[in-house]
Amino acid sequence: MPPELYPRWDYFPRNVRPPEWVEPFVAQVRAVEVRISTVEQRTGLSSDDVLKELAPGLKQLGYAVETSRSATDRIRRPVLFGSNGRAEVSYHIDAFHDGYGIVVEVEAGRGAFNNATYRDIIRASLILDALYLVLLSPVTYRFFNRGRLSSKAAYSDDLDLLSALYASQRLPLPLHGVLLVGY
């Protein structure tokens, strides 16, 4: 893939110009290409590892980023409130931009096989103040299956899902848009 085309990305809905925050976000992914790209190699990185590589650049752009799995370092966003205004339901997410209302989710192997994209779309749709969803997905997820190297086109699968979702209009999302980034 030519350097100017990395990372691959698509914005939905297709009939809307991508917002101003898209290019700076994509530039941050491009800046760590050598460490996270799945285009031609098996990286062995988990989604947490990819997020750690992206974290410094995302923080510069104003994102709150999960820094570890400990409760104090996780990003929790409210969904439902109960008595005395306390959040009764909230979801852990990888990053959030308060100014733009952007939920960021990074997927790796689990995302390629366990329908994590569906879960991410639904959860982001329920999060209070979420206006956009950014999904980062490996272009190609490479893994060993019975001792042989196999692969799955995770980005293409997610692209097909989002294309069908937006084209059918049978399940309208309460989000202004979704940015899919293939790393």
PDB file of C-alpha atoms in Angstrom:
ATOM      1  CA  MET A   1       0.000   0.000   0.000  1.00  0.00           C
ATOM      2  CA  PRO A   2       1.506   3.352  -0.963  1.00  0.00           C
ATOM      3  CA  PRO A   3       2.351   5.482   2.104  1.00  0.00           C
ATOM      4  CA  GLU A   4      -0.113   8.200   1.141  1.00  0.00           C
ATOM      5  CA  LEU A   5      -2.931   5.624   1.278  1.00  0.00           C
ATOM      6  CA  TYR A   6      -2.115   4.331   4.765  1.00  0.00           C
ATOM      7  CA  PRO A   7      -4.186   3.962   6.756  1.00  0.00           C
ATOM      8  CA  ARG A   8      -7.177   2.998   4.721  1.00  0.00           C
ATOM      9  CA  TRP A   9     -10.307   4.672   6.012  1.00  0.00           C
ATOM     10  CA  ASP A  10     -13.960   5.106   5.161  1.00  0.00           C
ATOM     11  CA  TYR A  11     -16.489   7.509   6.636  1.00  0.00           C
ATOM     12  CA  PHE A  12     -20.215   6.870   6.966  1.00  0.00           C
ATOM     13  CA  PRO A  13     -22.713   8.031   5.955  1.00  0.00           C
ATOM     14  CA  ARG A  14     -21.274   8.220   2.473  1.00  0.00           C
ATOM     15  CA  ASN A  15     -23.347  11.259   1.499  1.00  0.00           C
ATOM     16  CA  VAL A  16     -21.725  13.485   4.153  1.00  0.00           C
ATOM     17  CA  ARG A  17     -18.311  15.164   3.984  1.00  0.00           C
ATOM     18  CA  PRO A  18     -16.014  13.758   6.698  1.00  0.00           C
ATOM     19  CA  PRO A  19     -15.758  16.180   9.648  1.00  0.00           C
ATOM     20  CA  GLU A  20     -12.673  18.311  10.301  1.00  0.00           C
ATOM     21  CA  TRP A  21     -11.383  15.988  13.039  1.00  0.00           C
ATOM     22  CA  VAL A  22     -10.990  13.016  10.658  1.00  0.00           C
ATOM     23  CA  GLU A  23      -7.725  14.072   8.969  1.00  0.00           C
ATOM     24  CA  PRO A  24      -5.832  14.779  12.238  1.00  0.00           C
ATOM     25  CA  PHE A  25      -7.034  11.435  13.616  1.00  0.00           C
ATOM     26  CA  VAL A  26      -5.942   9.571  10.483  1.00  0.00           C
ATOM     27  CA  ALA A  27      -2.571  11.392  10.610  1.00  0.00           C
ATOM     28  CA  GLN A  28      -1.989  10.001  14.114  1.00  0.00           C
ATOM     29  CA  VAL A  29      -2.565   6.466  12.846  1.00  0.00           C
ATOM     30  CA  ARG A  30      -0.220   7.141   9.910  1.00  0.00           C
ATOM     31  CA  ALA A  31       2.458   8.377  12.349  1.00  0.00           C
ATOM     32  CA  VAL A  32       2.681   4.945  14.030  1.00  0.00           C
ATOM     33  CA  GLU A  33       2.330   2.867  10.861  1.00  0.00           C
ATOM     34  CA  VAL A  34       5.702   1.161  11.188  1.00  0.00           C
ATOM     35  CA  ARG A  35       4.690  -0.224  14.606  1.00  0.00           C
ATOM     36  CA  ILE A  36       1.043  -1.198  14.040  1.00  0.00           C
ATOM     37  CA  SER A  37       0.441  -1.849  10.325  1.00  0.00           C
ATOM     38  CA  THR A  38      -1.189  -5.187   9.538  1.00  0.00           C
ATOM     39  CA  VAL A  39      -1.135  -4.594   5.786  1.00  0.00           C
ATOM     40  CA  GLU A  40       1.810  -6.878   5.025  1.00  0.00           C
ATOM     41  CA  GLN A  41       2.833  -8.478   8.307  1.00  0.00           C
ATOM     42  CA  ARG A  42       1.631 -10.241  11.418  1.00  0.00           C
ATOM     43  CA  THR A  43       2.263  -7.799  14.252  1.00  0.00           C
ATOM     44  CA  GLY A  44       1.132  -9.944  17.175  1.00  0.00           C
ATOM     45  CA  LEU A  45      -0.241  -6.777  18.782  1.00  0.00           C
ATOM     46  CA  SER A  46      -3.356  -6.835  20.912  1.00  0.00           C
ATOM     47  CA  SER A  47      -5.871  -4.012  20.734  1.00  0.00           C
ATOM     48  CA  ASP A  48      -4.366  -2.671  23.974  1.00  0.00           C
ATOM     49  CA  ASP A  49      -0.920  -2.623  22.347  1.00  0.00           C
ATOM     50  CA  VAL A  50      -2.245  -0.714  19.333  1.00  0.00           C
ATOM     51  CA  LEU A  51      -3.987   1.761  21.652  1.00  0.00           C
ATOM     52  CA  LYS A  52      -0.729   2.312  23.572  1.00  0.00           C
ATOM     53  CA  GLU A  53       1.019   3.219  20.316  1.00  0.00           C
ATOM     54  CA  LEU A  54      -1.758   5.663  19.408  1.00  0.00           C
ATOM     55  CA  ALA A  55      -2.226   7.155  22.887  1.00  0.00           C
ATOM     56  CA  PRO A  56       0.383   9.959  22.813  1.00  0.00           C
ATOM     57  CA  GLY A  57      -0.897  11.346  19.520  1.00  0.00           C
ATOM     58  CA  LEU A  58      -4.533  11.024  20.504  1.00  0.00           C
ATOM     59  CA  LYS A  59      -3.889  12.808  23.790  1.00  0.00           C
ATOM     60  CA  GLN A  60      -2.325  15.677  21.823  1.00  0.00           C
ATOM     61  CA  LEU A  61      -5.582  15.901  19.873  1.00  0.00           C
ATOM     62  CA  GLY A  62      -7.609  16.152  23.091  1.00  0.00           C
ATOM     63  CA  TYR A  63      -8.747  12.577  23.559  1.00  0.00           C
ATOM     64  CA  ALA A  64      -8.992  10.923  26.961  1.00  0.00           C
ATOM     65  CA  VAL A  65      -7.312   7.542  26.398  1.00  0.00           C
ATOM     66  CA  GLU A  66      -7.410   4.360  28.459  1.00  0.00           C
ATOM     67  CA  THR A  67      -3.884   3.836  29.751  1.00  0.00           C
ATOM     68  CA  SER A  68      -4.277   0.432  31.445  1.00  0.00           C
ATOM     69  CA  ARG A  69      -6.871  -2.112  32.497  1.00  0.00           C
ATOM     70  CA  SER A  70      -6.893  -0.876  36.101  1.00  0.00           C
ATOM     71  CA  ALA A  71     -10.197   0.694  37.170  1.00  0.00           C
ATOM     72  CA  THR A  72      -8.635   4.129  37.671  1.00  0.00           C
ATOM     73  CA  ASP A  73      -7.129   4.228  34.160  1.00  0.00           C
ATOM     74  CA  ARG A  74     -10.188   3.080  32.233  1.00  0.00           C
ATOM     75  CA  ILE A  75     -12.500   5.400  30.331  1.00  0.00           C
ATOM     76  CA  ARG A  76     -16.107   4.953  31.488  1.00  0.00           C
ATOM     77  CA  ARG A  77     -18.960   6.718  29.736  1.00  0.00           C
ATOM     78  CA  PRO A  78     -22.505   6.820  31.155  1.00  0.00           C
ATOM     79  CA  VAL A  79     -25.520   5.267  29.463  1.00  0.00           C
ATOM     80  CA  LEU A  80     -28.293   5.317  32.090  1.00  0.00           C
ATOM     81  CA  PHE A  81     -28.793   7.238  35.312  1.00  0.00           C
ATOM     82  CA  GLY A  82     -30.664   6.182  38.413  1.00  0.00           C
ATOM     83  CA  SER A  83     -31.442   7.551  41.843  1.00  0.00           C
ATOM     84  CA  ASN A  84     -29.701  10.753  42.830  1.00  0.00           C
ATOM     85  CA  GLY A  85     -28.348  11.150  39.325  1.00  0.00           C
ATOM     86  CA  ARG A  86     -25.781   8.348  39.686  1.00  0.00           C
ATOM     87  CA  ALA A  87     -24.722   6.510  36.556  1.00  0.00           C
ATOM     88  CA  GLU A  88     -26.238   3.030  36.844  1.00  0.00           C
ATOM     89  CA  VAL A  89     -25.050   1.762  33.484  1.00  0.00           C
ATOM     90  CA  SER A  90     -21.810   2.833  31.854  1.00  0.00           C
ATOM     91  CA  TYR A  91     -19.466   1.316  29.297  1.00  0.00           C
ATOM     92  CA  HIS A  92     -15.693   1.087  29.155  1.00  0.00           C
ATOM     93  CA  ILE A  93     -14.284   2.460  25.916  1.00  0.00           C
ATOM     94  CA  ASP A  94     -10.767   2.935  24.557  1.00  0.00           C
ATOM     95  CA  ALA A  95     -10.876   6.719  24.115  1.00  0.00           C
ATOM     96  CA  PHE A  96     -13.267   9.663  24.057  1.00  0.00           C
ATOM     97  CA  HIS A  97     -13.115  13.232  22.789  1.00  0.00           C
ATOM     98  CA  ASP A  98     -15.434  15.453  24.836  1.00  0.00           C
ATOM     99  CA  GLY A  99     -15.373  18.376  22.409  1.00  0.00           C
ATOM    100  CA  TYR A 100     -16.524  16.363  19.395  1.00  0.00           C
ATOM    101  CA  GLY A 101     -18.325  13.500  21.166  1.00  0.00           C
ATOM    102  CA  ILE A 102     -16.120  10.828  19.579  1.00  0.00           C
ATOM    103  CA  VAL A 103     -16.034   7.274  20.934  1.00  0.00           C
ATOM    104  CA  VAL A 104     -12.912   5.363  19.853  1.00  0.00           C
ATOM    105  CA  GLU A 105     -12.705   1.570  19.853  1.00  0.00           C
ATOM    106  CA  VAL A 106      -9.624  -0.384  18.751  1.00  0.00           C
ATOM    107  CA  GLU A 107     -10.061  -4.013  17.740  1.00  0.00           C
ATOM    108  CA  ALA A 108      -7.585  -6.759  16.935  1.00  0.00           C
ATOM    109  CA  GLY A 109      -8.109 -10.543  16.904  1.00  0.00           C
ATOM    110  CA  ARG A 110     -11.285 -10.626  18.975  1.00  0.00           C
ATOM    111  CA  GLY A 111     -12.782  -7.982  16.753  1.00  0.00           C
ATOM    112  CA  ALA A 112     -12.060 -10.058  13.675  1.00  0.00           C
ATOM    113  CA  PHE A 113     -13.856 -13.140  14.957  1.00  0.00           C
ATOM    114  CA  ASN A 114     -16.287 -12.342  17.753  1.00  0.00           C
ATOM    115  CA  ASN A 115     -18.545  -9.701  16.271  1.00  0.00           C
ATOM    116  CA  ALA A 116     -16.954  -6.969  18.380  1.00  0.00           C
ATOM    117  CA  THR A 117     -17.833  -4.449  15.680  1.00  0.00           C
ATOM    118  CA  TYR A 118     -21.541  -5.063  16.246  1.00  0.00           C
ATOM    119  CA  ARG A 119     -21.061  -4.611  19.988  1.00  0.00           C
ATOM    120  CA  ASP A 120     -19.033  -1.413  19.464  1.00  0.00           C
ATOM    121  CA  ILE A 121     -21.704   0.085  17.205  1.00  0.00           C
ATOM    122  CA  ILE A 122     -24.537  -0.655  19.629  1.00  0.00           C
ATOM    123  CA  ARG A 123     -22.654   0.501  22.719  1.00  0.00           C
ATOM    124  CA  ALA A 124     -21.469   3.728  21.107  1.00  0.00           C
ATOM    125  CA  SER A 125     -25.056   4.399  20.049  1.00  0.00           C
ATOM    126  CA  LEU A 126     -26.166   4.175  23.684  1.00  0.00           C
ATOM    127  CA  ILE A 127     -23.413   6.288  25.275  1.00  0.00           C
ATOM    128  CA  LEU A 128     -24.493   9.707  26.500  1.00  0.00           C
ATOM    129  CA  ASP A 129     -22.991  12.562  24.458  1.00  0.00           C
ATOM    130  CA  ALA A 130     -21.594  10.215  21.790  1.00  0.00           C
ATOM    131  CA  LEU A 131     -21.963  11.788  18.362  1.00  0.00           C
ATOM    132  CA  TYR A 132     -19.373   9.798  16.393  1.00  0.00           C
ATOM    133  CA  LEU A 133     -17.751   6.378  16.507  1.00  0.00           C
ATOM    134  CA  VAL A 134     -14.226   5.613  15.325  1.00  0.00           C
ATOM    135  CA  LEU A 135     -13.532   1.913  14.785  1.00  0.00           C
ATOM    136  CA  LEU A 136      -9.935   0.836  14.237  1.00  0.00           C
ATOM    137  CA  SER A 137      -9.654  -2.592  12.684  1.00  0.00           C
ATOM    138  CA  PRO A 138      -6.689  -4.575  11.341  1.00  0.00           C
ATOM    139  CA  VAL A 139      -6.530  -4.584   7.554  1.00  0.00           C
ATOM    140  CA  THR A 140      -5.566  -8.248   7.780  1.00  0.00           C
ATOM    141  CA  TYR A 141      -5.629 -10.228  10.996  1.00  0.00           C
ATOM    142  CA  ARG A 142      -3.031 -13.001  10.799  1.00  0.00           C
ATOM    143  CA  PHE A 143      -3.123 -15.922  13.208  1.00  0.00           C
ATOM    144  CA  PHE A 144      -1.961 -19.482  13.588  1.00  0.00           C
ATOM    145  CA  ASN A 145      -4.529 -22.205  13.047  1.00  0.00           C
ATOM    146  CA  ARG A 146      -3.298 -25.754  13.659  1.00  0.00           C
ATOM    147  CA  GLY A 147       0.264 -24.620  13.116  1.00  0.00           C
ATOM    148  CA  ARG A 148      -0.430 -22.833   9.834  1.00  0.00           C
ATOM    149  CA  LEU A 149      -0.515 -19.087   9.326  1.00  0.00           C
ATOM    150  CA  SER A 150      -4.038 -18.028   8.348  1.00  0.00           C
ATOM    151  CA  SER A 151      -5.610 -14.641   7.814  1.00  0.00           C
ATOM    152  CA  LYS A 152      -8.907 -12.809   7.937  1.00  0.00           C
ATOM    153  CA  ALA A 153      -9.714  -9.564   6.136  1.00  0.00           C
ATOM    154  CA  ALA A 154     -11.078  -7.801   9.222  1.00  0.00           C
ATOM    155  CA  TYR A 155     -11.236  -4.297   7.731  1.00  0.00           C
ATOM    156  CA  SER A 156     -13.105  -5.502   4.632  1.00  0.00           C
ATOM    157  CA  ASP A 157     -15.586  -7.413   6.794  1.00  0.00           C
ATOM    158  CA  ASP A 158     -16.239  -4.299   8.900  1.00  0.00           C
ATOM    159  CA  LEU A 159     -16.525  -2.183   5.755  1.00  0.00           C
ATOM    160  CA  ASP A 160     -19.139  -4.582   4.358  1.00  0.00           C
ATOM    161  CA  LEU A 161     -21.090  -4.418   7.619  1.00  0.00           C
ATOM    162  CA  LEU A 162     -21.120  -0.619   7.762  1.00  0.00           C
ATOM    163  CA  SER A 163     -21.922  -0.331   4.047  1.00  0.00           C
ATOM    164  CA  ALA A 164     -24.920  -2.632   4.469  1.00  0.00           C
ATOM    165  CA  LEU A 165     -26.042  -0.872   7.641  1.00  0.00           C
ATOM    166  CA  TYR A 166     -26.016   2.563   6.035  1.00  0.00           C
ATOM    167  CA  ALA A 167     -27.324   1.473   2.617  1.00  0.00           C
ATOM    168  CA  SER A 168     -30.299  -0.483   3.962  1.00  0.00           C
ATOM    169  CA  GLN A 169     -31.444   2.305   6.308  1.00  0.00           C
ATOM    170  CA  ARG A 170     -33.408  -0.325   8.258  1.00  0.00           C
ATOM    171  CA  LEU A 171     -31.395   0.301  11.431  1.00  0.00           C
ATOM    172  CA  PRO A 172     -30.731   4.041  11.673  1.00  0.00           C
ATOM    173  CA  LEU A 173     -27.990   4.950  14.137  1.00  0.00           C
ATOM    174  CA  PRO A 174     -28.267   7.937  16.487  1.00  0.00           C
ATOM    175  CA  LEU A 175     -24.695   8.920  15.587  1.00  0.00           C
ATOM    176  CA  HIS A 176     -23.698  11.693  13.187  1.00  0.00           C
ATOM    177  CA  GLY A 177     -21.152   9.353  11.641  1.00  0.00           C
ATOM    178  CA  VAL A 178     -18.788   6.397  11.873  1.00  0.00           C
ATOM    179  CA  LEU A 179     -15.142   6.450  10.837  1.00  0.00           C
ATOM    180  CA  LEU A 180     -13.660   3.037  10.043  1.00  0.00           C
ATOM    181  CA  VAL A 181      -9.848   2.988  10.011  1.00  0.00           C
ATOM    182  CA  GLY A 182      -7.843  -0.004   8.791  1.00  0.00           C
ATOM    183  CA  TYR A 183      -4.431  -0.142  10.426  1.00  0.00           C
TER     184      TYR A 183
END
